[in-house]
XYZ file of C-alpha atoms in Angstrom:
760
model
C 24.979 -12.993 28.019
C 26.379 -9.837 29.004
C 24.608 -6.532 29.434
C 25.431 -3.208 28.779
C 23.089 -0.343 29.659
C 23.117 3.446 27.574
C 21.573 6.700 29.202
C 19.857 8.577 27.116
C 22.534 11.827 27.084
C 24.895 10.009 25.675
C 25.843 9.710 21.850
C 23.998 6.668 21.175
C 26.010 5.562 17.766
C 29.101 6.482 19.427
C 28.182 4.190 22.284
C 26.462 1.762 20.994
C 29.572 1.180 18.415
C 32.090 0.991 21.099
C 30.446 -2.037 23.341
C 29.631 -3.944 20.117
C 33.668 -3.072 18.571
C 34.752 -4.300 22.315
C 32.320 -7.454 22.604
C 33.644 -9.435 19.796
C 31.323 -11.105 18.702
C 30.416 -12.353 22.532
C 26.314 -12.979 23.141
C 25.225 -9.308 24.164
C 21.943 -7.780 25.351
C 22.222 -3.578 25.499
C 19.270 -1.823 27.177
C 18.446 1.812 25.801
C 17.695 3.800 28.734
C 14.266 5.869 28.001
C 14.029 9.239 26.267
C 15.017 10.917 23.091
C 17.959 9.869 20.531
C 19.052 12.161 17.915
C 21.508 10.714 15.254
C 22.915 13.026 12.957
C 23.930 10.434 10.797
C 22.825 6.596 10.456
C 24.665 3.569 12.272
C 25.989 1.043 10.225
C 26.644 -2.579 11.361
C 28.671 -5.074 9.178
C 29.811 -8.523 10.384
C 28.204 -7.731 13.436
C 27.146 -11.382 15.249
C 25.063 -12.007 19.123
C 23.613 -8.321 20.103
C 20.268 -7.718 21.568
C 19.287 -3.723 21.203
C 16.213 -3.165 23.135
C 14.206 -0.788 25.856
C 11.218 -0.935 28.129
C 9.687 0.486 25.288
C 10.309 4.095 26.217
C 13.936 4.858 23.802
C 12.691 7.345 20.624
C 16.150 7.173 17.771
C 15.295 9.789 15.333
C 17.201 10.519 12.762
C 16.123 14.324 12.068
C 16.905 17.561 12.725
C 15.722 20.125 14.917
C 15.168 23.332 13.190
C 15.880 26.226 15.370
C 15.450 30.676 15.130
C 11.233 30.514 13.686
C 10.712 34.379 12.394
C 7.678 36.194 10.775
C 7.851 37.137 7.128
C 9.691 40.606 6.492
C 8.149 43.113 3.534
C 10.078 41.391 0.637
C 8.989 37.154 1.888
C 5.534 38.868 2.550
C 5.075 39.905 -1.707
C 5.302 36.767 -2.230
C 2.288 35.409 -0.555
C -1.387 35.434 -0.255
C -2.764 38.306 1.724
C -4.730 36.651 3.640
C -2.059 34.426 5.050
C 0.973 36.555 4.659
C 1.274 37.113 8.944
C 0.908 33.307 9.726
C 3.161 32.428 8.195
C 6.499 31.264 10.026
C 10.514 30.539 8.183
C 13.508 30.269 8.999
C 16.889 29.213 7.408
C 18.394 25.742 7.021
C 21.784 26.148 6.526
C 22.820 28.320 9.641
C 25.481 25.428 10.418
C 26.296 24.216 6.994
C 25.562 20.904 7.806
C 21.754 20.277 6.481
C 21.592 17.982 3.177
C 18.620 19.739 1.676
C 19.351 17.886 -1.507
C 17.690 14.908 0.347
C 14.873 16.496 0.298
C 14.400 16.448 -3.754
C 16.774 13.525 -3.974
C 16.589 11.875 -6.999
C 16.909 9.059 -5.322
C 13.069 6.913 -5.068
C 13.416 6.251 -1.972
C 14.137 9.107 -0.624
C 11.609 11.409 1.679
C 11.807 14.030 4.316
C 9.124 15.604 6.210
C 8.204 18.727 8.133
C 7.822 17.303 11.757
C 5.963 19.550 14.422
C 5.938 17.933 17.645
C 5.846 14.768 16.565
C 2.523 16.000 13.750
C 4.009 15.689 9.856
C 3.112 18.549 8.281
C 2.442 18.006 4.546
C 4.193 19.509 1.604
C 1.875 22.366 -0.057
C 0.034 20.503 -2.734
C -2.452 22.340 -5.020
C -5.202 21.086 -5.433
C -5.791 20.592 -1.869
C -7.570 17.708 0.485
C -6.849 14.951 -1.946
C -7.952 16.920 -5.041
C -6.457 16.347 -8.985
C -6.686 18.392 -12.114
C -6.890 16.754 -14.660
C -5.293 15.895 -18.708
C -7.747 17.916 -20.941
C -6.233 18.101 -24.334
C -3.290 16.271 -25.916
C -0.990 17.483 -29.242
C 0.055 14.078 -31.506
C -2.298 11.439 -30.324
C -0.854 7.671 -30.900
C -2.079 4.367 -30.477
C -0.430 2.820 -27.283
C -1.501 -0.085 -24.775
C -4.723 -1.520 -25.889
C -6.047 2.571 -26.118
C -6.863 4.202 -29.509
C -5.531 7.324 -29.882
C -5.980 8.667 -26.446
C -1.984 9.253 -25.546
C 0.284 11.902 -25.678
C 4.000 12.246 -25.695
C 5.806 13.002 -23.303
C 7.905 15.150 -24.354
C 5.092 17.373 -25.980
C 3.067 17.815 -22.856
C -0.087 18.499 -22.192
C -3.061 20.625 -21.306
C -5.359 21.740 -18.913
C -8.075 23.903 -17.844
C -7.688 25.525 -14.293
C -6.542 28.995 -13.864
C -4.518 28.654 -11.036
C -1.035 27.422 -12.222
C -1.113 30.039 -14.656
C -0.556 32.771 -11.803
C 2.441 31.607 -10.177
C 5.954 32.287 -10.642
C 7.684 29.182 -11.828
C 10.291 28.273 -9.207
C 12.917 25.282 -9.232
C 11.455 21.998 -7.504
C 7.844 22.708 -8.295
C 7.071 19.020 -9.113
C 3.770 17.376 -10.838
C 2.473 14.198 -9.607
C 0.432 12.480 -11.354
C -1.504 9.240 -12.677
C -0.244 9.789 -16.022
C -1.042 7.030 -18.388
C -3.025 3.950 -15.591
C -4.951 4.498 -12.140
C -1.821 2.202 -11.059
C 1.222 3.819 -12.154
C 1.531 7.464 -10.304
C 5.419 9.504 -10.517
C 6.539 12.473 -9.760
C 8.066 15.048 -12.243
C 9.841 18.502 -11.953
C 7.743 21.312 -13.764
C 9.976 21.998 -16.471
C 7.562 24.906 -17.957
C 4.075 26.196 -17.648
C 2.767 27.679 -20.948
C 0.023 29.928 -19.325
C -1.172 31.581 -22.548
C -1.875 27.982 -23.465
C -2.630 25.964 -20.041
C 0.404 23.774 -21.050
C 1.967 21.988 -18.677
C 5.669 20.169 -19.962
C 7.522 18.260 -17.400
C 11.677 18.023 -16.758
C 13.245 15.860 -19.582
C 14.477 13.077 -17.072
C 10.893 12.670 -15.644
C 9.926 9.250 -14.813
C 6.509 9.202 -16.445
C 6.604 5.740 -17.844
C 3.922 5.307 -20.556
C 3.232 8.801 -21.789
C -0.392 10.660 -21.100
C -3.765 10.182 -21.560
C -5.899 11.953 -21.688
C -8.356 12.721 -18.523
C -6.208 11.224 -16.133
C -5.241 12.720 -12.624
C -2.190 14.843 -11.490
C -1.269 17.584 -8.744
C 1.220 20.234 -7.946
C 4.148 20.146 -5.204
C 5.894 22.260 -3.842
C 4.106 25.159 -5.266
C 5.404 28.310 -3.210
C 1.716 30.424 -3.880
C 0.370 27.811 -2.333
C 0.952 27.867 0.907
C -2.614 28.749 2.803
C -3.627 25.996 4.626
C -2.489 25.059 7.974
C -0.315 22.149 8.906
C 1.777 22.552 5.575
C 5.296 23.464 4.567
C 7.188 24.905 1.456
C 11.002 24.102 0.550
C 13.371 27.008 -1.283
C 16.058 24.428 -2.171
C 17.838 27.467 -4.070
C 17.632 29.777 -0.335
C 18.061 27.042 1.599
C 14.721 28.397 3.747
C 11.679 26.165 5.229
C 8.595 28.271 5.663
C 5.953 26.983 7.521
C 2.119 28.119 8.308
C 1.727 26.637 11.977
C -1.433 24.190 12.522
C -0.939 24.962 16.426
C 1.720 26.363 18.594
C 5.200 24.282 18.803
C 7.557 23.632 21.341
C 9.762 21.961 18.442
C 10.621 21.534 14.753
C 12.736 18.997 12.409
C 12.913 18.185 9.467
C 14.187 15.012 8.998
C 17.556 14.024 7.348
C 19.399 11.180 7.635
C 19.749 9.991 4.243
C 20.929 6.587 4.072
C 18.458 3.286 7.003
C 19.399 4.345 10.129
C 20.796 1.565 11.115
C 21.793 -0.682 8.265
C 23.408 -3.956 8.503
C 25.295 -6.556 6.403
C 26.283 -9.931 6.758
C 24.837 -9.774 10.330
C 23.583 -13.011 12.467
C 21.934 -13.250 15.252
C 20.947 -9.201 15.497
C 17.299 -8.803 17.726
C 15.448 -5.451 17.990
C 13.130 -5.192 20.721
C 10.539 -2.036 21.887
C 12.277 0.367 19.911
C 10.750 3.210 18.626
C 11.735 4.387 14.883
C 11.021 7.672 13.379
C 11.523 10.496 11.511
C 14.231 9.752 8.438
C 14.074 10.074 5.411
C 15.442 6.623 4.085
C 14.982 3.317 5.876
C 14.265 2.807 9.416
C 16.105 -0.828 9.459
C 18.545 -1.864 6.853
C 19.145 -5.694 6.276
C 21.752 -6.919 3.976
C 22.854 -10.543 3.703
C 22.271 -11.225 7.386
C 20.621 -14.254 9.154
C 18.927 -14.363 12.163
C 17.372 -10.956 12.829
C 14.769 -10.491 14.795
C 12.837 -7.101 14.811
C 9.642 -7.465 17.398
C 7.486 -5.228 19.001
C 8.649 -2.123 17.598
C 7.233 1.134 16.568
C 8.268 2.975 13.398
C 6.808 6.414 12.069
C 7.014 8.869 9.685
C 9.944 7.432 7.714
C 11.069 7.893 4.522
C 11.716 5.433 2.549
C 10.514 1.400 3.143
C 10.750 1.022 6.645
C 11.850 -1.888 6.789
C 13.931 -3.417 3.839
C 15.306 -6.667 3.912
C 17.669 -7.928 0.427
C 18.933 -11.948 0.269
C 19.624 -13.670 4.383
C 18.033 -16.111 5.887
C 15.956 -16.128 9.003
C 14.441 -12.840 9.367
C 11.203 -12.443 11.079
C 10.032 -8.936 10.999
C 7.204 -9.942 14.182
C 4.719 -7.775 16.140
C 5.362 -3.799 14.981
C 3.376 -1.158 14.328
C 5.098 1.002 11.317
C 2.417 3.853 10.233
C 2.418 7.187 9.233
C 5.505 6.678 6.871
C 6.091 7.883 2.788
C 6.941 4.496 1.346
C 6.896 0.950 1.715
C 6.661 -1.027 4.786
C 8.450 -4.213 5.575
C 9.976 -5.741 1.532
C 11.697 -8.722 1.439
C 13.628 -9.638 -1.037
C 15.052 -13.276 -0.788
C 15.491 -16.519 -1.427
C 16.450 -18.567 -4.165
C 14.093 -19.122 -7.211
C 16.425 -21.167 -9.524
C 16.572 -23.993 -6.847
C 13.619 -23.100 -4.390
C 15.483 -22.307 -1.344
C 13.446 -20.048 0.843
C 14.242 -17.205 2.472
C 11.902 -18.095 5.839
C 10.988 -14.676 6.253
C 8.203 -13.625 8.583
C 6.635 -10.665 8.397
C 3.849 -11.949 11.031
C 1.570 -9.620 12.929
C 2.174 -6.359 12.262
C 0.234 -3.415 12.596
C 0.951 -1.160 9.577
C -1.721 1.330 8.219
C -1.163 5.496 5.802
C 1.792 4.836 4.681
C 2.837 5.074 0.913
C 2.311 8.326 1.659
C 4.121 9.921 -1.059
C 5.614 6.562 -3.548
C 2.000 5.741 -4.075
C 1.807 2.860 -6.029
C 3.516 -0.919 -5.654
C 5.202 0.580 -2.198
C 3.146 -1.981 -0.532
C 2.338 -2.641 3.670
C 4.061 -5.754 2.673
C 5.875 -6.957 -0.489
C 7.624 -10.371 -1.145
C 10.069 -11.375 -4.024
C 11.953 -14.781 -4.134
C 10.737 -17.901 -2.367
C 10.009 -19.118 1.526
C 8.010 -15.647 3.106
C 4.786 -15.943 5.150
C 2.442 -12.840 6.719
C 0.238 -14.040 8.930
C -1.906 -11.999 11.860
C -1.371 -8.426 10.138
C -3.811 -5.549 10.818
C -3.187 -3.708 7.203
C -6.014 -0.643 6.572
C -5.972 3.327 5.028
C -3.532 2.888 1.822
C -3.867 3.793 -1.287
C -2.592 0.737 -3.338
C -2.180 -3.104 -2.923
C -1.509 -4.162 1.126
C 0.310 -7.239 0.352
C 2.222 -7.984 -3.235
C 3.977 -11.248 -3.714
C 6.399 -12.773 -6.892
C 7.987 -15.966 -6.179
C 7.160 -19.207 -4.831
C 5.921 -21.202 -1.270
C 4.715 -17.828 -0.197
C 1.771 -17.905 2.498
C -0.714 -14.700 3.664
C -3.199 -16.125 6.251
C -5.454 -14.867 8.956
C -4.597 -10.771 7.747
C -7.509 -8.639 8.214
C -7.515 -5.674 5.677
C -9.402 -2.507 5.084
C -9.653 0.588 2.629
C -6.971 -0.473 0.665
C -6.789 0.152 -2.850
C -8.118 3.823 -1.578
C -6.319 5.938 -4.387
C -6.348 3.217 -7.395
C -7.801 1.238 -9.940
C -7.164 -1.548 -11.661
C -5.587 -3.605 -8.127
C -5.472 -5.640 -5.509
C -5.579 -5.860 -1.913
C -3.564 -8.212 -2.971
C -1.597 -8.648 -5.656
C 0.116 -11.330 -7.719
C 1.027 -11.876 -10.994
C 2.896 -12.815 -14.956
C 4.284 -16.262 -14.081
C 3.423 -19.848 -14.633
C 6.092 -20.924 -12.290
C 4.767 -19.208 -9.455
C 3.246 -22.222 -7.025
C 2.730 -22.758 -2.937
C 1.218 -19.826 -2.998
C -1.264 -19.714 -0.244
C -3.735 -16.580 0.459
C -6.032 -18.348 2.548
C -8.517 -17.590 6.379
C -8.369 -13.361 5.396
C -10.482 -10.889 5.777
C -10.799 -8.696 2.948
C -13.165 -5.877 3.529
C -14.268 -2.518 2.474
C -11.750 -1.773 -0.163
C -11.188 0.627 -3.254
C -12.163 4.332 -3.444
C -13.416 6.060 -6.349
C -11.368 4.329 -9.332
C -12.372 1.550 -11.220
C -11.487 -1.935 -11.321
C -10.807 -2.993 -7.161
C -9.601 -6.719 -6.205
C -9.754 -8.833 -3.157
C -7.210 -10.924 -4.594
C -5.935 -10.505 -7.538
C -3.931 -12.937 -10.362
C -3.041 -10.952 -12.898
C -1.363 -12.002 -16.527
C -1.636 -15.772 -16.733
C -0.601 -16.626 -13.235
C -0.641 -20.046 -11.642
C -1.711 -22.433 -8.579
C -2.712 -19.739 -6.027
C -4.705 -21.204 -3.720
C -7.268 -19.315 -2.129
C -9.601 -21.183 0.978
C -11.278 -19.808 3.923
C -11.474 -15.752 3.031
C -13.792 -13.087 4.151
C -13.909 -10.701 0.836
C -16.732 -7.997 1.504
C -17.455 -4.826 -0.206
C -15.077 -4.937 -3.316
C -15.570 -4.559 -6.958
C -14.314 -8.478 -7.548
C -13.974 -10.562 -5.131
C -10.993 -12.772 -6.935
C -10.053 -12.273 -9.787
C -7.959 -15.374 -12.742
C -6.524 -13.791 -15.234
C -5.548 -15.915 -17.742
C -4.193 -18.499 -14.861
C -4.474 -22.219 -14.758
C -4.553 -24.560 -11.505
C -6.721 -22.086 -9.363
C -8.195 -23.733 -5.759
C -10.999 -20.707 -4.752
C -12.904 -23.343 -1.768
C -14.556 -22.458 1.098
C -15.172 -18.345 0.847
C -17.551 -15.915 1.798
C -17.944 -13.072 -0.447
C -20.222 -10.533 0.844
C -22.111 -7.912 -1.037
C -19.675 -7.318 -4.209
C -20.438 -6.886 -7.314
C -19.207 -10.056 -9.107
C -17.614 -12.726 -6.590
C -15.038 -13.472 -9.424
C -13.688 -12.509 -12.587
C -12.215 -15.346 -14.567
C -10.646 -15.575 -17.530
C -8.341 -16.680 -20.458
C -6.709 -14.107 -22.112
C -4.116 -16.117 -23.256
C -6.561 -17.502 -26.107
C -8.426 -14.784 -27.420
C -6.134 -12.246 -28.346
C -3.283 -11.402 -31.051
C -1.506 -9.794 -28.850
C -1.858 -11.535 -25.526
C -0.784 -14.213 -27.823
C 2.579 -12.565 -28.771
C 2.861 -12.064 -24.525
C 2.329 -15.239 -23.988
C 5.919 -16.000 -26.016
C 7.718 -13.311 -25.422
C 6.869 -13.210 -22.000
C 5.583 -16.156 -20.128
C 6.560 -18.801 -22.225
C 10.106 -16.838 -21.455
C 9.793 -17.498 -18.068
C 9.307 -20.054 -17.867
C 11.832 -21.804 -19.989
C 14.353 -18.559 -18.159
C 13.785 -18.949 -14.216
C 16.163 -16.718 -12.546
C 17.140 -15.730 -8.597
C 14.958 -13.486 -8.173
C 11.919 -12.126 -10.387
C 12.479 -9.087 -12.347
C 8.884 -7.261 -11.251
C 9.587 -7.363 -7.780
C 12.213 -5.241 -7.462
C 11.051 -2.115 -5.808
C 14.830 -0.333 -5.157
C 17.904 0.360 -7.146
C 19.890 -2.190 -5.131
C 17.350 -5.256 -5.652
C 16.988 -4.274 -9.385
C 21.514 -4.136 -9.902
C 20.979 -7.554 -8.648
C 18.235 -8.913 -11.174
C 20.336 -6.987 -13.281
C 23.193 -8.886 -12.256
C 21.676 -12.517 -12.368
C 19.956 -11.917 -15.561
C 22.287 -14.981 -17.586
C 21.715 -17.127 -14.889
C 18.305 -19.620 -14.921
C 17.038 -22.863 -14.491
C 14.454 -24.302 -16.912
C 10.702 -25.264 -15.472
C 10.609 -27.824 -17.671
C 12.717 -30.162 -15.304
C 15.435 -30.120 -12.259
C 13.496 -29.364 -8.602
C 10.743 -27.639 -10.116
C 8.924 -30.807 -12.180
C 10.055 -32.920 -9.420
C 8.229 -30.436 -6.766
C 5.671 -29.115 -9.316
C 5.356 -32.593 -11.535
C 1.484 -30.149 -13.060
C 4.358 -27.993 -14.911
C 5.331 -31.050 -17.887
C 1.963 -30.117 -19.663
C 3.357 -26.117 -20.069
C 6.730 -27.498 -21.717
C 4.090 -30.030 -23.880
C 1.998 -26.927 -25.715
C 4.925 -24.842 -26.092
C 6.920 -27.138 -27.514
C 4.029 -28.184 -29.894
C 2.549 -24.731 -30.295
C 3.700 -22.272 -32.808
C 3.879 -17.879 -32.666
C 0.512 -17.226 -33.262
C -1.472 -20.286 -32.333
C -0.756 -20.753 -28.560
C -3.736 -21.556 -26.791
C -3.511 -22.657 -22.663
C -6.982 -21.838 -21.402
C -7.395 -20.331 -17.949
C -8.452 -23.029 -15.178
C -9.649 -23.267 -11.760
C -11.743 -25.807 -9.193
C -13.994 -23.299 -7.329
C -16.068 -25.582 -4.271
C -18.008 -25.255 -1.036
C -18.209 -21.231 -1.608
C -20.524 -18.735 0.014
C -22.926 -15.931 -1.741
C -23.806 -13.002 0.392
C -24.754 -10.948 -2.199
C -25.626 -6.840 -2.089
C -29.351 -8.013 -2.905
C -29.816 -9.425 0.477
C -28.679 -6.657 2.240
C -32.002 -4.365 3.377
C -29.510 -1.814 4.017
C -28.902 -0.466 0.277
C -29.983 2.060 -1.628
C -33.201 1.114 -3.985
C -31.106 1.717 -6.769
C -28.649 -0.729 -6.831
C -31.191 -3.714 -7.795
C -28.800 -6.620 -8.328
C -29.587 -10.391 -8.826
C -28.255 -12.856 -7.115
C -26.320 -14.521 -10.301
C -25.769 -11.109 -11.044
C -23.160 -10.465 -8.617
C -21.524 -14.476 -8.289
C -19.235 -14.233 -11.605
C -17.930 -13.107 -14.771
C -16.618 -14.709 -17.245
C -14.292 -12.923 -20.169
C -12.759 -14.521 -22.964
C -14.989 -16.994 -22.994
C -13.506 -19.248 -25.920
C -11.935 -22.326 -23.980
C -12.318 -21.291 -20.384
C -11.687 -24.199 -18.159
C -14.176 -23.704 -14.332
C -15.227 -26.296 -12.700
C -17.913 -25.311 -10.404
C -19.544 -27.447 -7.218
C -21.414 -27.353 -4.582
C -21.531 -23.122 -3.985
C -24.583 -21.650 -2.853
C -26.618 -18.780 -2.166
C -26.613 -17.250 1.965
C -29.023 -15.084 3.043
C -27.764 -12.586 6.406
C -30.157 -14.257 8.688
C -27.159 -17.290 8.752
C -25.076 -15.281 10.326
C -24.380 -13.737 13.828
C -25.239 -9.941 13.091
C -24.750 -9.709 9.528
C -25.241 -5.996 9.713
C -22.834 -5.355 11.789
C -20.602 -7.300 9.718
C -20.134 -10.544 11.914
C -20.324 -13.687 10.266
C -19.561 -16.393 12.026
C -22.162 -18.616 10.928
C -25.845 -19.289 13.352
C -26.116 -23.101 13.840
C -29.344 -23.005 13.008
C -28.119 -22.391 9.721
C -28.925 -24.846 6.650
C -26.041 -24.517 5.535
C -24.173 -26.473 8.345
C -22.745 -30.058 7.006
C -23.876 -29.090 3.304
C -19.999 -28.740 2.421
C -19.315 -24.816 3.779
C -16.929 -25.365 6.349
C -18.191 -22.237 8.575
C -15.404 -19.326 9.227
C -15.155 -17.965 12.366
C -14.055 -13.654 12.728
C -12.243 -14.514 15.673
C -8.770 -15.771 13.372
C -8.670 -12.857 11.421
C -6.207 -10.167 12.156
C -3.801 -9.232 15.236
C -2.886 -11.255 18.447
C -2.829 -9.252 20.825
C -1.208 -10.899 23.641
C 2.030 -10.627 21.649
C 1.607 -6.966 21.048
C 2.656 -4.585 22.977
C 0.863 -1.387 20.970
C -3.059 -2.247 20.076
C -4.946 -0.770 18.129
C -8.799 0.230 19.080
C -11.201 -1.899 18.187
C -14.575 -0.845 17.368
C -16.890 -2.703 15.081
C -19.279 -0.479 12.742
C -22.259 -0.805 10.534
C -24.472 1.632 7.912
C -27.364 1.798 6.608
C -29.901 4.222 4.887
C -33.693 5.642 6.188
C -35.763 6.559 3.318
C -38.113 7.778 5.359
C -35.980 9.908 6.945
C -33.373 10.691 3.988
C -30.517 9.515 6.104
C -27.506 7.369 6.687
C -27.886 6.100 9.967
C -24.442 4.796 11.414
C -23.923 2.737 14.339
C -20.424 2.420 16.742
C -19.553 -0.332 19.428
C -16.552 -0.418 20.730
C -15.361 -3.753 21.769
C -12.674 -2.769 24.405
C -12.832 -1.053 28.134
C -11.205 2.176 26.791
C -12.401 5.661 25.415
C -12.189 6.070 21.882
C -12.459 9.545 19.927
C -12.154 9.959 16.267
C -13.900 11.828 12.921
C -16.049 10.006 10.907
C -15.200 10.648 7.558
C -16.848 10.228 4.110
C -16.000 8.455 0.570
C -18.754 9.248 -1.591
C -19.880 7.987 -5.488
C -22.767 9.421 -7.136
C -24.261 10.758 -4.071
C -23.218 13.628 -1.494
C -23.893 14.135 2.555
C -24.451 17.268 3.951
C -22.209 17.216 6.729
C -18.570 16.492 5.331
C -17.081 14.330 9.000
C -18.247 13.549 12.608
C -17.030 13.970 15.854
C -17.035 10.800 18.031
C -16.056 10.037 21.704
C -17.310 6.233 22.863
C -16.499 5.162 26.009
C -15.108 1.587 27.063
C -17.798 -1.135 26.273
C -20.296 1.558 24.372
C -22.827 1.836 22.154
C -23.063 5.119 19.914
C -25.600 5.605 16.473
C -24.921 9.061 14.399
C -26.591 10.341 11.270
C -26.234 11.742 8.081
C -28.246 13.722 5.653
C -28.348 12.438 1.611
C -28.289 15.784 -0.398
C -29.050 13.770 -3.618
C -28.159 9.881 -4.131
C -27.257 9.097 -8.200
C -27.881 5.811 -9.969
C -25.444 3.387 -8.796
C -24.414 5.056 -5.439
C -21.940 3.801 -3.270
C -20.767 5.966 0.473
C -18.643 4.594 2.567
C -17.667 5.324 5.863
C -14.897 5.174 7.713
C -12.655 7.171 10.285
C -8.666 8.700 11.654
C -9.357 6.883 14.339
C -6.554 3.512 13.596
C -8.926 0.412 14.624
C -12.151 1.803 13.736
C -13.390 -0.201 10.844
C -15.564 0.848 7.791
C -19.038 0.895 6.865
C -20.391 0.893 4.137
C -24.475 1.226 1.644
């Protein structure tokens, strides 16, 4: 192997391409000196092989441009802003050298997003309302019925009404953006604001908007890039028409950059035997690394942050490993694998293991998960995923292994969603979701689930998981051949939601014929539902006419149970298909809310209420064997979420095989960057009317941060609590309750990664 060294004062793109081209496929290792490498354009690599690009951890590659020439506002500009902030806002020209691609900030490509970075801290595009709050659709014209809702939908072209006075005071400029969950809590999109009817308080969105279903009453929305609302430190506004940027500095800064490279920083096609190791990649509008039809690629121990598109985007290829990385503070998805071949069940052999992924999907909220699999033969093991708005791991296809992951504070801004999600196909088989710790998920939206098997998907094996503090532990939505064994369900409203939806409702019966049956007899290379980029969608469309039948060939050989579906489809006519839901549920333990002494007194649930919800009960086929109830005293420290079972527990030897908390989450010895490890607990002291919060630092290092609160039907006096923990230290904190409703819930979380959630 030949070794090369690139210094940080060199042109990285020029030097890298020169070395690779001269090597002509010879095995080479290129080490980058520590320091900053600023790219003005992306690096495209085609048909290269046997290259390792590495550093000792100190090389930072950025796809942003420095913005100079900031000044205070002149009198004309001051008049555009509120009086209290006019002397605090700074502005600069983005077109000083004519090179800046302003279109990347509001491009039509959904994978593009640009942001402002001040000394490595990302500023927020100005938003109204602030602090994650939303306005709501209050009235609609010409209501119609759709999607199972009677007379609550409004036509997209006819706009919607609101109540807030503030938007009536704005001067509507080009590129004011509305963002909303227009119809459902699991479907959000951005649209340009076309008109604000100030007299009637009505909003019209651009005719080309991406509102999927139309508008539904009371759904939430907000606005971005409104000049008049630049009122808080750490915000920015882009005046696209005049090529200016306005910022409200959070503090003094030495350098301010705007992400500018609007293609994947490293864009690889038909490459093989390539390694990226110990590299730090940040500040770009698109993906950090994109792979198209590559073989044997290893992305190891890299840091990715402030990325505008999918961080690592993989299309086709084989033997792709994305392991031991840290991905954070980014706008879209984390790792996306789109590969293997479902027609012949050829595996991709893709790995996304031992990654720490948090605070992503900041801009593309829904269906941009930390880990997204579509195809055949992919694994996600030992990942730590937290602080995300929607699903943590989403998979579509066959032979997916999702094991030993820890997921918390997921589905924080959405509803009708799961921490781990799949759906809509009888032919998905060989999928294992086992040995995961899923806890403290959901915000103030309804219907949040630990493992979500949606719309008649079948065959998922779900063993040895711990699911804590979710609305539902596991959803089995009309599918069959589920195995649910040796799981521990803790403090969930229900452990299971089980139904046989395909047998009961005429609309569902039609769906079975038009969609589920169609997919059964038309298995294509890729599952279209998994396409989250234009490239992937194009591949699905191009392969639409190539398919195999799941009733024959490799499918019936590998999954002989599919024969019974073929038989049922063969004898059932349109409107008469009845294939009921079916599951095997064995040796599970339920540690219910009623067993905890740290609950609010108003919340009283019996043990039976906390186990299962049976819906569409016409033909269900559920076998429940040797499941049992547990108590907090069966475990080492249930208050601190340590669910290692005590030796003296009566459940030993009675079917349930004890799980150990050590199997979940990161293997730190394989990683160069590791988060804190702080356990937490909380309980309500009724006499003092205070919530007591405990933090326990498990490492010999100092941890500082804030405790924050998500509240449902309750209020606390403190908005946040600052804390500092020394190494191996335990501390307690208190917050005072202001009010408690009938069904209260309080979630304690932190801005410091590795500080786990607690709830009461």
